[in-house]
Short mmCIF file of C-alpha atoms and ligand atoms in Angstrom, two decimals:
data_model
loop_
_atom_site.label_atom_id
_atom_site.label_comp_id
_atom_site.label_asym_id
_atom_site.label_seq_id
_atom_site.Cartn_x
_atom_site.Cartn_y
_atom_site.Cartn_z
CA TRP C 1 115.30 -263.12 29.70
CA LEU C 2 112.91 -265.67 28.45
CA LEU C 3 110.93 -265.39 31.79
CA SER C 4 110.75 -261.44 31.38
CA GLN C 5 109.76 -261.85 27.71
CA SER C 6 106.82 -264.28 28.34
CA ILE C 7 105.89 -262.01 31.10
CA CYS C 8 105.81 -259.10 28.58
CA ILE C 9 103.83 -261.07 26.06
CA LEU C 10 101.20 -262.17 28.66
CA GLY C 11 101.24 -258.78 30.04
CA GLU C 12 100.73 -259.84 33.67
CA LEU C 13 102.62 -261.74 36.34
CA SER C 14 99.57 -263.47 37.62
CA LYS C 15 99.76 -266.08 34.92
CA ILE C 16 103.26 -267.27 36.29
CA ALA C 17 103.20 -269.29 39.26
CA MET C 18 105.22 -267.59 41.74
CA PRO C 19 106.92 -269.45 44.80
CA VAL C 20 105.13 -268.73 47.80
CA LEU C 21 108.27 -267.40 49.42
CA PHE C 22 107.84 -264.18 47.63
CA ASN C 23 104.55 -263.65 49.33
CA GLU C 24 103.33 -261.96 52.48
CA PRO C 25 100.43 -263.80 54.34
CA LEU C 26 97.71 -261.41 52.95
CA SER C 27 95.48 -261.46 50.19
CA PHE C 28 95.41 -258.40 47.92
CA LEU C 29 91.80 -257.93 49.16
CA GLN C 30 93.12 -257.54 52.78
CA ARG C 31 95.92 -255.34 51.67
CA LEU C 32 93.29 -252.91 50.15
CA THR C 33 91.83 -252.49 53.61
CA GLU C 34 94.99 -250.73 54.60
CA TYR C 35 93.62 -247.77 52.90
CA MET C 36 91.43 -247.35 56.19
CA GLU C 37 94.48 -247.08 58.63
CA HIS C 38 94.17 -243.26 58.85
CA MET C 39 90.50 -243.34 59.00
CA TYR C 40 90.45 -240.34 61.50
CA LEU C 41 91.05 -238.14 58.47
CA ILE C 42 87.65 -239.02 56.97
CA HIS C 43 85.97 -238.30 60.24
CA GLN C 44 87.89 -235.07 60.33
CA ALA C 45 86.76 -234.26 56.80
CA ASN C 46 83.21 -234.94 57.87
CA THR C 47 83.18 -232.57 60.82
CA SER C 48 84.90 -229.65 58.92
CA THR C 49 82.50 -226.80 57.97
CA ASP C 50 84.60 -225.63 55.13
CA SER C 51 84.95 -227.35 51.83
CA ILE C 52 88.69 -226.50 51.53
CA GLN C 53 89.31 -227.84 54.97
CA ARG C 54 87.63 -230.93 53.98
CA MET C 55 89.44 -231.31 50.72
CA LYS C 56 92.80 -231.02 52.68
CA CYS C 57 91.62 -234.01 54.84
CA VAL C 58 90.59 -235.99 51.94
CA ALA C 59 93.62 -235.31 49.84
CA ALA C 60 95.62 -236.38 53.02
CA PHE C 61 93.59 -239.58 53.33
CA ALA C 62 94.38 -240.43 49.63
CA VAL C 63 97.97 -240.04 50.26
CA SER C 64 98.00 -241.84 53.65
CA ALA C 65 96.21 -244.74 51.92
CA VAL C 66 99.28 -245.68 50.10
CA ALA C 67 101.57 -245.11 53.03
CA SER C 68 101.38 -248.82 54.13
CA GLN C 69 103.16 -249.80 50.89
CA TRP C 70 106.35 -248.36 52.29
CA GLU C 71 108.96 -251.22 52.44
CA ARG C 72 106.31 -253.69 51.85
CA THR C 73 108.20 -255.88 49.28
CA GLY C 74 106.19 -259.04 49.87
CA LYS C 75 103.70 -259.86 47.30
CA PRO C 76 100.14 -260.15 48.41
CA PHE C 77 98.25 -263.50 47.29
CA ASN C 78 96.17 -262.96 44.07
CA PRO C 79 92.62 -263.26 45.21
CA LEU C 80 90.62 -266.18 43.86
CA LEU C 81 87.63 -265.32 41.90
CA GLY C 82 84.70 -265.06 44.51
CA GLU C 83 87.00 -264.61 47.33
CA THR C 84 85.80 -262.01 49.92
CA TYR C 85 87.08 -259.99 52.89
CA GLU C 86 85.24 -258.25 55.58
CA LEU C 87 86.56 -255.99 58.32
CA ILE C 88 84.62 -254.42 61.23
CA ARG C 89 86.55 -251.76 63.20
CA GLU C 90 84.27 -250.25 65.83
CA ASP C 91 87.24 -248.65 67.34
CA LEU C 92 88.03 -246.63 63.97
CA GLY C 93 84.22 -246.45 63.17
CA PHE C 94 83.72 -248.35 59.85
CA ARG C 95 82.85 -251.65 58.40
CA TRP C 96 84.27 -252.97 54.98
CA VAL C 97 83.29 -255.59 52.63
CA SER C 98 85.21 -256.60 49.52
CA GLU C 99 85.00 -259.27 46.68
CA GLN C 100 87.22 -260.44 43.86
CA VAL C 101 84.81 -259.71 40.95
CA SER C 102 86.97 -260.76 38.02
CA HIS C 103 89.96 -262.99 37.53
CA HIS C 104 91.12 -262.04 33.97
CA PRO C 105 91.62 -259.07 34.33
CA PRO C 106 91.81 -259.06 38.10
CA VAL C 107 89.38 -256.73 39.74
CA SER C 108 88.91 -256.20 43.28
CA ALA C 109 85.59 -254.28 44.45
CA PHE C 110 85.14 -252.85 47.95
CA HIS C 111 82.75 -250.93 50.02
CA ALA C 112 82.95 -249.30 53.31
CA GLU C 113 80.63 -247.27 55.41
CA GLY C 114 81.00 -245.20 58.59
CA LEU C 115 79.34 -246.85 61.57
CA LYS C 116 77.81 -243.52 62.34
CA ASP C 117 76.61 -242.98 58.70
CA ASP C 118 79.26 -240.14 58.11
CA PHE C 119 80.75 -241.66 55.08
CA LEU C 120 80.78 -244.10 52.20
CA PHE C 121 84.01 -245.23 50.69
CA HIS C 122 84.09 -247.52 47.67
CA GLY C 123 85.96 -248.46 44.63
CA SER C 124 87.31 -251.01 42.18
CA ILE C 125 90.90 -251.66 41.64
CA TYR C 126 92.48 -253.31 38.65
CA PRO C 127 96.21 -253.41 39.23
CA LYS C 128 97.74 -253.45 35.65
CA LEU C 129 101.24 -255.01 36.06
CA LYS C 130 104.03 -254.07 33.60
CA PHE C 131 107.38 -255.88 33.80
CA TRP C 132 110.45 -253.71 32.86
CA GLY C 133 113.05 -256.18 33.16
CA LYS C 134 114.46 -255.18 36.57
CA SER C 135 111.42 -253.78 38.00
CA VAL C 136 107.61 -254.27 38.09
CA GLU C 137 105.21 -251.31 37.84
CA ALA C 138 101.60 -251.65 39.08
CA GLU C 139 99.43 -248.99 37.56
CA PRO C 140 96.27 -249.08 39.80
CA ARG C 141 93.48 -248.49 37.41
CA GLY C 142 90.04 -248.07 38.81
CA ILE C 143 88.01 -245.39 40.66
CA ILE C 144 88.01 -244.60 44.35
CA THR C 145 85.05 -242.71 45.50
CA LEU C 146 84.42 -241.00 49.08
CA GLU C 147 80.94 -239.69 49.82
CA LEU C 148 80.09 -237.41 52.73
CA PRO C 149 76.45 -237.67 52.86
CA LYS C 150 76.02 -234.97 55.53
CA HIS C 151 77.65 -232.45 53.05
CA ASN C 152 75.97 -234.05 50.01
CA GLU C 153 79.53 -234.41 48.58
CA ALA C 154 81.37 -236.94 46.54
CA TYR C 155 85.19 -237.00 45.82
CA THR C 156 86.78 -239.42 43.46
CA TRP C 157 90.47 -240.19 42.51
CA THR C 158 92.81 -242.94 41.29
CA ASN C 159 95.80 -244.17 43.06
CA PRO C 160 99.49 -243.39 41.92
CA THR C 161 101.54 -246.07 40.03
CA CYS C 162 103.66 -248.26 42.42
CA CYS C 163 106.87 -249.57 41.24
CA VAL C 164 109.02 -252.40 42.87
CA HIS C 165 112.65 -252.12 41.86
CA ASN C 166 115.30 -254.88 41.51
CA ILE C 167 112.98 -257.84 41.28
CA ILE C 168 115.86 -260.07 39.97
CA VAL C 169 118.95 -258.93 41.67
CA GLY C 170 119.86 -256.26 44.24
CA GLN C 171 117.75 -254.93 47.04
CA LEU C 172 114.06 -254.44 46.57
CA TRP C 173 112.64 -250.85 46.96
CA ILE C 174 109.56 -249.16 46.27
CA GLU C 175 108.59 -246.03 44.53
CA GLN C 176 105.14 -244.46 43.93
CA TYR C 177 104.83 -241.87 41.16
CA GLY C 178 102.35 -240.15 38.92
CA ASN C 179 99.55 -237.67 39.12
CA VAL C 180 96.49 -238.03 41.41
CA GLU C 181 93.70 -235.72 41.15
CA VAL C 182 91.01 -235.64 43.88
CA ILE C 183 87.84 -234.02 42.55
CA ASN C 184 84.96 -232.63 44.66
CA HIS C 185 82.07 -233.19 42.32
CA LYS C 186 79.70 -230.84 44.19
CA THR C 187 81.84 -227.83 44.52
CA GLY C 188 84.25 -228.26 41.41
CA GLU C 189 87.17 -227.91 43.72
CA ARG C 190 90.09 -230.19 43.18
CA CYS C 191 93.43 -231.30 44.64
CA ALA C 192 96.00 -231.93 41.87
CA LEU C 193 99.00 -233.89 43.51
CA THR C 194 102.09 -235.26 41.81
CA PHE C 195 103.92 -238.17 43.44
CA LYS C 196 107.51 -237.63 42.38
CA SER C 197 109.69 -240.12 40.87
CA CYS C 198 112.97 -240.19 42.79
CA GLY C 199 115.12 -238.75 40.12
CA ILE C 200 118.88 -239.53 39.50
CA PHE C 201 120.08 -238.21 42.83
CA GLY C 202 117.19 -239.56 44.86
CA LYS C 203 116.48 -235.93 45.85
CA GLU C 204 112.84 -236.38 45.07
CA LEU C 205 112.12 -239.69 46.64
CA HIS C 206 108.71 -240.23 48.16
CA LYS C 207 107.84 -236.53 47.61
CA VAL C 208 104.37 -235.49 47.18
CA GLU C 209 103.24 -232.07 46.26
CA GLY C 210 100.43 -230.10 44.55
CA TYR C 211 97.67 -227.61 44.95
CA ILE C 212 94.12 -227.33 45.88
CA LEU C 213 92.28 -225.27 43.23
CA ASP C 214 88.93 -223.87 43.22
CA LYS C 215 86.35 -224.22 40.42
CA SER C 216 88.06 -221.52 38.30
CA LYS C 217 91.48 -223.21 38.85
CA LYS C 218 92.69 -220.57 41.23
CA LYS C 219 95.42 -221.99 43.75
CA ILE C 220 93.82 -221.77 47.13
CA CYS C 221 96.31 -223.77 49.10
CA ALA C 222 99.55 -225.74 48.43
CA ILE C 223 100.08 -229.26 49.87
CA TYR C 224 103.48 -230.99 50.15
CA GLY C 225 105.24 -233.79 51.98
CA LYS C 226 106.12 -237.43 51.55
CA TRP C 227 103.81 -240.34 51.23
CA THR C 228 105.88 -242.31 53.68
CA GLU C 229 105.84 -239.77 56.33
CA CYS C 230 103.72 -236.56 56.60
CA LEU C 231 101.89 -234.03 54.68
CA TYR C 232 101.51 -230.29 55.27
CA THR C 233 99.47 -227.36 53.71
CA VAL C 234 100.66 -223.85 53.24
CA ASP C 235 99.62 -220.64 51.54
CA PRO C 236 100.31 -221.19 47.58
CA ALA C 237 102.35 -217.95 47.16
CA THR C 238 104.70 -218.84 50.20
CA PHE C 239 105.14 -222.33 48.67
CA ASP C 240 106.09 -221.01 45.19
CA LEU C 241 108.59 -218.47 46.71
CA HIS C 242 110.08 -221.25 48.62
CA LYS C 243 110.42 -223.63 45.74
CA LYS C 244 111.99 -220.93 43.58
CA ALA C 245 114.54 -220.15 46.25
CA ASP C 246 115.33 -223.99 46.50
CA LYS C 247 117.69 -224.70 43.68
CA LYS C 248 116.11 -226.43 40.69
CA PRO C 249 116.89 -230.28 41.28
CA ALA C 250 118.77 -232.02 38.39
CA GLU C 251 116.76 -232.90 35.40
CA GLU C 252 114.70 -235.98 36.21
CA LYS C 253 115.75 -238.85 34.07
CA LYS C 254 112.57 -241.02 33.80
CA GLY C 255 112.12 -243.73 31.31
CA SER C 256 115.59 -245.11 31.95
CA LYS C 257 114.03 -248.32 33.26
CA GLN C 258 112.53 -249.13 29.81
CA SER C 259 115.91 -249.98 28.49
CA SER C 260 117.17 -251.87 31.44
CA VAL C 261 118.72 -254.85 29.83
CA ASP C 262 122.16 -254.50 31.56
CA GLU C 263 123.08 -256.27 34.84
CA GLU C 264 123.37 -253.39 37.16
CA PRO C 265 120.61 -253.19 39.74
CA GLU C 266 118.61 -249.98 39.89
CA GLU C 267 120.40 -248.22 42.62
CA MET C 268 118.39 -247.39 45.68
CA PRO C 269 118.51 -243.73 46.52
CA PRO C 270 120.44 -243.30 49.75
CA PRO C 271 118.39 -243.21 52.77
CA GLU C 272 117.49 -239.58 53.23
CA ALA C 273 118.70 -238.23 56.61
CA GLU C 274 116.81 -235.13 55.58
CA THR C 275 113.15 -235.29 56.30
CA VAL C 276 110.41 -233.03 54.90
CA GLN C 277 111.65 -229.48 54.97
CA VAL C 278 108.79 -227.50 56.85
CA ILE C 279 108.06 -224.20 55.17
CA PRO C 280 107.27 -221.53 57.79
CA GLY C 281 103.49 -221.01 58.26
CA SER C 282 102.59 -224.71 57.16
CA GLU C 283 99.89 -226.61 58.91
CA LEU C 284 100.53 -230.50 59.40
CA VAL C 285 97.54 -232.41 58.08
CA TRP C 286 98.76 -236.05 58.55
CA ARG C 287 101.73 -237.82 59.94
CA ILE C 288 102.16 -241.60 59.71
CA SER C 289 102.09 -243.53 62.81
CA PRO C 290 105.29 -245.56 63.65
CA ARG C 291 105.62 -249.15 62.65
CA PRO C 292 105.79 -251.63 65.57
CA ASP C 293 109.29 -252.70 66.70
CA ASN C 294 109.09 -256.18 65.21
CA SER C 295 107.73 -254.92 61.91
CA ALA C 296 110.88 -255.95 60.13
CA GLN C 297 110.38 -259.57 61.06
CA TYR C 298 106.81 -259.63 59.88
CA TYR C 299 106.95 -258.42 56.37
CA ALA C 300 107.22 -254.69 57.35
CA PHE C 301 103.62 -254.80 58.47
CA SER C 302 102.08 -251.87 60.32
CA THR C 303 100.04 -252.80 63.45
CA PHE C 304 96.88 -252.48 61.35
CA ALA C 305 98.14 -255.08 58.85
CA MET C 306 99.35 -257.47 61.51
CA GLN C 307 95.49 -257.75 62.76
CA LEU C 308 94.06 -258.61 59.41
CA ASN C 309 94.19 -262.33 59.58
CA GLU C 310 92.89 -262.48 63.18
CA LEU C 311 90.22 -265.18 63.52
CA GLU C 312 88.36 -265.47 66.62
CA GLU C 313 86.05 -268.40 67.56
CA ASP C 314 82.76 -266.52 67.16
CA MET C 315 83.96 -265.07 63.83
CA LYS C 316 84.25 -268.56 62.38
CA GLU C 317 80.55 -268.95 62.64
CA SER C 318 79.65 -265.61 61.09
CA LEU C 319 82.13 -265.33 58.23
CA PRO C 320 81.21 -266.57 54.83
CA THR C 321 83.25 -269.61 53.67
CA THR C 322 84.82 -267.23 50.93
CA ASP C 323 86.59 -264.94 53.45
CA CYS C 324 90.28 -264.64 53.10
CA ARG C 325 90.94 -265.70 56.82
CA LEU C 326 89.81 -269.11 55.90
CA ARG C 327 92.04 -269.51 52.87
CA PRO C 328 94.26 -272.41 53.64
CA ASP C 329 97.43 -271.13 51.69
CA ILE C 330 97.31 -267.84 53.47
CA ARG C 331 96.73 -269.44 56.79
CA ALA C 332 99.62 -271.92 56.42
CA LEU C 333 102.13 -269.00 55.52
CA GLU C 334 100.73 -267.00 58.41
CA ASN C 335 101.46 -270.04 60.61
CA GLY C 336 105.06 -270.23 59.17
CA ASP C 337 104.26 -273.54 57.37
CA ILE C 338 105.95 -272.82 54.00
CA ASP C 339 105.56 -276.26 52.49
CA SER C 340 101.91 -276.59 53.18
CA ALA C 341 101.34 -272.91 52.05
CA SER C 342 103.10 -273.91 48.69
CA ALA C 343 100.96 -276.99 48.29
CA GLU C 344 97.71 -275.34 49.10
CA LYS C 345 98.43 -272.50 46.77
CA LYS C 346 98.92 -274.82 43.88
CA ARG C 347 95.77 -276.71 44.76
CA LEU C 348 93.59 -273.63 44.97
CA GLU C 349 94.93 -272.30 41.85
CA GLU C 350 94.27 -275.72 40.02
CA LYS C 351 90.77 -275.85 41.57
CA GLN C 352 90.06 -272.32 40.09
CA ARG C 353 91.44 -273.41 36.66
CA VAL C 354 89.18 -276.52 36.55
CA ALA C 355 86.05 -274.62 37.74
CA ARG C 356 86.71 -272.04 34.95
CA LYS C 357 87.01 -274.89 32.39
CA ASN C 358 83.89 -276.35 33.72
CA ARG C 359 82.12 -273.01 33.17
CA SER C 360 83.51 -272.54 29.55
CA LYS C 361 82.02 -276.05 28.81
CA SER C 362 78.55 -275.34 30.07
CA SER C 363 76.51 -272.22 29.43
CA GLU C 364 76.61 -270.77 32.91
CA ASP C 365 78.51 -267.65 33.57
CA TRP C 366 80.31 -266.52 36.78
CA LYS C 367 77.95 -264.60 39.04
CA THR C 368 79.60 -261.93 41.34
CA ARG C 369 77.81 -262.17 44.64
CA TRP C 370 77.92 -258.77 46.41
CA PHE C 371 78.84 -256.27 43.61
CA ASN C 372 77.52 -255.47 40.17
CA GLN C 373 79.36 -253.89 37.42
CA GLY C 374 78.02 -250.40 36.75
CA ALA C 375 78.94 -246.79 35.84
CA ASN C 376 80.47 -244.65 38.68
CA PRO C 377 77.54 -242.34 39.63
CA HIS C 378 79.85 -239.33 40.03
CA ASN C 379 82.12 -239.50 37.09
CA GLY C 380 80.47 -241.95 34.71
CA GLY C 381 83.67 -244.39 34.65
CA GLN C 382 83.51 -248.10 34.63
CA ASP C 383 83.00 -249.30 38.21
CA TRP C 384 81.78 -252.11 40.44
CA LEU C 385 79.01 -251.08 42.87
CA TYR C 386 77.86 -252.87 46.21
CA CYS C 387 74.52 -254.48 45.76
CA GLY C 388 73.78 -254.50 49.50
CA GLY C 389 72.95 -257.28 51.83
CA TYR C 390 76.16 -258.66 52.89
CA TRP C 391 75.70 -257.78 56.62
CA SER C 392 72.44 -259.65 56.88
CA ARG C 393 74.72 -262.69 56.54
CA ASN C 394 72.47 -264.78 54.19
CA TYR C 395 75.28 -266.95 52.62
CA SER C 396 73.06 -268.93 50.11
CA GLN C 397 74.74 -269.36 46.72
CA LEU C 398 78.33 -269.01 47.99
CA PRO C 399 80.81 -270.57 45.55
CA ASP C 400 83.06 -273.25 46.77
CA ILE C 401 86.61 -271.87 46.12
CA TYR C 402 88.82 -273.30 48.84
C1 NAG V 501 79.50 -235.48 60.38
O1 NAG V 501 79.28 -234.13 60.18
C2 NAG V 501 78.02 -233.69 60.56
C3 NAG V 501 77.87 -232.21 60.08
O2 NAG V 501 79.17 -231.58 60.11
C4 NAG V 501 77.70 -233.72 62.03
O3 NAG V 501 76.36 -233.35 62.37
C5 NAG V 501 77.82 -235.14 62.41
O4 NAG V 501 77.74 -235.36 63.72
C6 NAG V 501 79.25 -235.72 62.00
N1 NAG V 501 79.25 -237.19 62.22
C7 NAG V 501 80.17 -237.75 62.93
C8 NAG V 501 80.07 -239.17 63.15
O5 NAG V 501 81.11 -236.98 63.38
C1 NAG V 502 84.23 -279.75 37.23
O1 NAG V 502 83.24 -280.65 36.62
C2 NAG V 502 83.48 -282.05 36.99
C3 NAG V 502 82.61 -282.84 36.10
O2 NAG V 502 81.29 -282.46 35.91
C4 NAG V 502 83.20 -282.13 38.52
O3 NAG V 502 83.24 -283.45 38.95
C5 NAG V 502 83.90 -281.26 39.30
O4 NAG V 502 83.68 -281.15 40.65
C6 NAG V 502 83.95 -279.78 38.78
N1 NAG V 502 85.00 -278.98 39.50
C7 NAG V 502 84.82 -277.64 39.87
C8 NAG V 502 86.01 -277.23 40.65
O5 NAG V 502 83.74 -277.18 39.58
C1 NAG V 503 68.65 -265.85 51.28
O1 NAG V 503 68.83 -265.44 49.94
C2 NAG V 503 68.26 -266.22 49.07
C3 NAG V 503 68.49 -265.77 47.57
O2 NAG V 503 69.81 -265.39 47.64
C4 NAG V 503 66.62 -266.31 49.30
O3 NAG V 503 66.05 -267.18 48.38
C5 NAG V 503 66.44 -266.68 50.88
O4 NAG V 503 65.19 -266.59 50.93
C6 NAG V 503 67.29 -265.84 51.76
N1 NAG V 503 67.06 -266.29 52.96
C7 NAG V 503 66.73 -265.58 53.93
C8 NAG V 503 66.44 -266.19 55.38
O5 NAG V 503 66.47 -264.36 53.82
#
């Protein structure tokens, strides 16, 4: 109880030193790159000639971006201030750079570009953690932007809330809920999606549904599926008829988690045999790629996630010293050396504390290296924007954080 109270007061878990055993061997910066796993949807958006077709792809991309969270109950390492991560995937057609730009509150900024100049994808994420006794809720504040320069279009959205249940007792399970609105700033079209909370009988678990609306808010197309599985589009009239025919599910009882002081674990909904019920006339826009057979032994990683710590000889010379792949505690955990991972994690956190203390005594402020704070050019919200130059690999003035 004391622990949960102090977390409530502090408002975030990052102030409590968590044992390394709860971690997966990835930094939160690396975990963010998993947005890119279903990259083909962006290429598809670019090659579509119709803006509604493009919106379908972009909305599917926004949903697929959180699919990798499914069953991922390991906590990523908190990035150190100044930590960076880059990823070049020529096979998928993009390169990515990210930096931890603020420690309190923790903010991660990223910028990706298509290798054929077909898109820009950037954003800043500020996961606001709330502790509800038996669960932790991460509300991912921050703006995500996708630009398609060939169409002179920009889309923005914010991720849904992610909740990890049973952090103290019982089996951990993950839920995502909330509204996500993808806006096409050029045409005024939007896709209003609802990630459903599971409800008392688990009937709504993982479900996502919503509509693509034109500028005058007329429904052009319905979109439905599960973020863990697949997404379909269908004519909105057909969708509404189908929903009416489908019995109204029991009243959702949200908010029950707020008062969870009793000892019962929050029951995990039964594994649904039933997959997404396909409405006749629907079109599939996205389906998740299966996880590898050994995923369960490796933190429920996807194939994409398993490659994120790869460090080849030639990369050692080109990476900046701040890259996550060179971070000793993550590397030790990746190698299965728990003791050393734990000791290194403590050492790095202490080093970060001392450096912050030093700065507070002197007049010098922390300077971010690759991103500057600024207004999002499309919706005016507070954001962090890439200042360029990373790929020329001039690493003067890098902080010593490891
Ligand atoms: C992006 O779309 C434009 C126009 O639809 C097309 O000319 C271009 O080849 C596309 N780029 C890629 C990489 O597919
Ligand atoms: C903090 O300052 C002390 C004294 O100036 C210095 O020896 C130490 O290296 C600094 N540590 C960090 C992490 O900046
Ligand atoms: C690298 O960047 C620094 C400033 O950040 C600049 O002074 C220096 O000239 C640059 N070096 C090269 C080779 O461009």
